[in-house]
CSV table of C-alpha atoms in Angstrom, one decimal:
chain,number,residue,atom,x,y,z
A,1,MET,CA,1.7,-2.2,28.4
A,2,ASN,CA,2.5,0.6,30.8
A,3,ASN,CA,5.0,-0.3,33.5
A,4,ASP,CA,3.4,2.2,36.0
A,5,CYS,CA,-0.2,1.0,35.5
A,6,ILE,CA,-1.6,-1.2,38.2
A,7,PHE,CA,-3.9,-3.0,35.8
A,8,CYS,CA,-1.0,-3.7,33.4
A,9,LYS,CA,0.8,-5.2,36.4
A,10,ILE,CA,-2.2,-7.4,37.1
A,11,ILE,CA,-2.2,-8.5,33.4
A,12,LYS,CA,1.5,-9.5,33.8
A,13,ASN,CA,0.8,-11.3,37.1
A,14,GLU,CA,3.1,-8.9,38.9
A,15,ILE,CA,0.2,-8.2,41.2
A,16,PRO,CA,-2.2,-11.0,42.3
A,17,SER,CA,-5.9,-10.9,41.4
A,18,ASN,CA,-8.9,-13.1,41.6
A,19,LYS,CA,-9.4,-13.7,37.9
A,20,VAL,CA,-12.9,-14.6,36.7
A,21,TYR,CA,-12.3,-14.5,32.9
A,22,GLU,CA,-9.3,-14.2,30.6
A,23,ASP,CA,-8.6,-14.6,26.9
A,24,ALA,CA,-5.9,-13.2,24.6
A,25,ASN,CA,-7.3,-9.7,24.7
A,26,PHE,CA,-9.3,-9.2,27.9
A,27,LEU,CA,-9.2,-9.9,31.6
A,28,ALA,CA,-11.9,-9.7,34.2
A,29,PHE,CA,-11.2,-9.9,37.9
A,30,MET,CA,-12.7,-9.1,41.3
A,31,ASP,CA,-12.5,-5.5,42.4
A,32,ILE,CA,-10.5,-5.2,45.6
A,33,GLN,CA,-12.8,-2.4,46.9
A,34,PRO,CA,-16.2,-3.7,45.8
A,35,VAL,CA,-19.4,-1.8,45.9
A,36,SER,CA,-21.1,-5.1,46.5
A,37,ASP,CA,-20.1,-8.8,46.5
A,38,GLY,CA,-19.3,-10.0,43.0
A,39,HIS,CA,-18.1,-6.5,41.7
A,40,LEU,CA,-15.9,-7.2,38.7
A,41,LEU,CA,-13.6,-5.1,36.5
A,42,VAL,CA,-13.3,-5.9,32.8
A,43,ILE,CA,-10.1,-4.6,31.1
A,44,PRO,CA,-8.4,-4.8,27.7
A,45,LYS,CA,-4.9,-6.3,27.9
A,46,THR,CA,-3.7,-3.5,25.7
A,47,HIS,CA,-3.1,-0.3,27.7
A,48,VAL,CA,-5.4,2.5,26.8
A,49,GLU,CA,-6.3,5.2,29.3
A,50,TRP,CA,-9.8,6.2,28.2
A,51,MET,CA,-12.6,4.3,26.5
A,52,GLN,CA,-12.9,6.9,23.7
A,53,ASP,CA,-9.2,6.4,22.8
A,54,ALA,CA,-9.7,2.6,22.4
A,55,ASP,CA,-10.4,1.2,18.9
A,56,ASP,CA,-13.9,0.1,18.1
A,57,GLU,CA,-13.0,-3.6,18.2
A,58,THR,CA,-11.6,-3.2,21.8
A,59,VAL,CA,-14.7,-1.3,23.0
A,60,ALA,CA,-17.1,-3.8,21.4
A,61,GLY,CA,-15.1,-6.8,22.7
A,62,ALA,CA,-15.1,-5.4,26.2
A,63,PHE,CA,-18.9,-4.9,26.2
A,64,LYS,CA,-19.5,-8.4,24.7
A,65,ILE,CA,-17.5,-10.0,27.5
A,66,SER,CA,-19.2,-7.7,30.0
A,67,LYS,CA,-22.7,-8.9,28.8
A,68,LYS,CA,-21.6,-12.5,29.2
A,69,LEU,CA,-20.2,-11.9,32.7
A,70,MET,CA,-23.4,-9.9,33.7
A,71,THR,CA,-25.4,-13.0,33.1
A,72,SER,CA,-23.0,-15.2,35.1
A,73,ILE,CA,-23.0,-12.7,38.0
A,74,LYS,CA,-26.8,-12.5,38.1
A,75,ASN,CA,-27.3,-16.3,37.8
A,76,SER,CA,-24.6,-17.2,40.3
A,77,ILE,CA,-25.2,-14.8,43.2
A,78,GLY,CA,-28.9,-14.0,42.6
A,79,CYS,CA,-28.7,-10.2,42.4
A,80,ASP,CA,-31.6,-8.3,40.8
A,81,TYR,CA,-29.5,-6.7,38.1
A,82,VAL,CA,-25.9,-5.7,37.2
A,83,GLN,CA,-25.0,-2.1,37.0
A,84,VAL,CA,-22.4,-1.1,34.3
A,85,SER,CA,-20.2,1.8,34.9
A,86,VAL,CA,-17.3,3.2,32.9
A,87,VAL,CA,-15.6,5.9,35.0
A,88,GLY,CA,-11.9,5.7,34.2
A,89,LYS,CA,-10.8,8.5,36.6
A,90,ASP,CA,-9.5,6.2,39.4
A,91,ILE,CA,-7.1,4.0,37.4
A,92,PRO,CA,-5.8,5.3,34.0
A,93,HIS,CA,-6.6,2.2,32.1
A,94,PHE,CA,-9.9,1.7,30.3
A,95,HIS,CA,-12.1,-0.5,32.5
A,96,ILE,CA,-15.7,-1.5,32.9
A,97,HIS,CA,-17.2,-2.0,36.4
A,98,LEU,CA,-19.9,-4.7,36.7
A,99,ILE,CA,-21.6,-4.1,40.0
A,100,PRO,CA,-24.2,-6.6,41.3
A,101,ARG,CA,-27.3,-4.7,42.5
A,102,TYR,CA,-30.4,-5.4,44.5
A,103,PHE,CA,-33.6,-3.3,44.2
A,104,ASP,CA,-33.5,-2.7,48.0
A,105,ASP,CA,-29.8,-2.2,48.5
A,106,GLY,CA,-30.0,1.5,49.3
A,107,PHE,CA,-27.2,2.3,47.0
A,108,LYS,CA,-27.6,5.9,46.1
A,109,GLY,CA,-27.5,7.0,42.5
A,110,TYR,CA,-25.7,10.0,41.1
A,111,GLU,CA,-26.6,13.5,42.2
A,112,THR,CA,-28.5,15.3,39.4
A,113,LYS,CA,-29.0,18.9,38.4
A,114,THR,CA,-31.6,20.9,36.6
A,115,TYR,CA,-30.7,22.8,33.4
A,116,LYS,CA,-31.4,26.5,33.3
A,117,GLU,CA,-33.8,27.6,30.5
A,118,GLY,CA,-32.2,26.9,27.1
A,119,GLU,CA,-29.0,25.5,28.6
A,120,SER,CA,-29.7,21.9,27.5
A,121,LYS,CA,-30.1,22.9,23.9
A,122,VAL,CA,-26.9,24.9,23.9
A,123,ILE,CA,-24.9,22.0,25.3
A,124,ALA,CA,-26.5,19.6,22.8
A,125,GLU,CA,-25.6,21.9,19.9
A,126,LYS,CA,-22.0,22.0,21.1
A,127,ILE,CA,-21.8,18.2,21.2
A,128,ILE,CA,-23.5,17.9,17.8
A,129,SER,CA,-21.1,20.4,16.2
A,130,VAL,CA,-18.1,18.2,16.7
A,131,LEU,CA,-19.8,14.8,16.0
């Protein structure tokens, strides 16, 4: 646990939350600034800042629970699908956003760019070189 982490404080019940799921290792609760109604956050109870720093068991467990919750969200509120997002920049504790979405909700996607000639290959080779 990290005493300065807002999510660790939620885990310890020092900050109230609307919990949707909890077991020995994970917690899912309503986002207080939702993109849409039913927006949940899934977190491990062990403090780890970034997903890539979590052990494989934690990552797999978080996504298994997310899948279960996605089905519950879709079936309970009738959204068209549930968007999964792992950003991590806003709160320094690995978390998964489960965002109910509708085909006509007008929610804009991410801005994209176009690679310059050969740029994609160079970047791919950099990533491959450290795999």
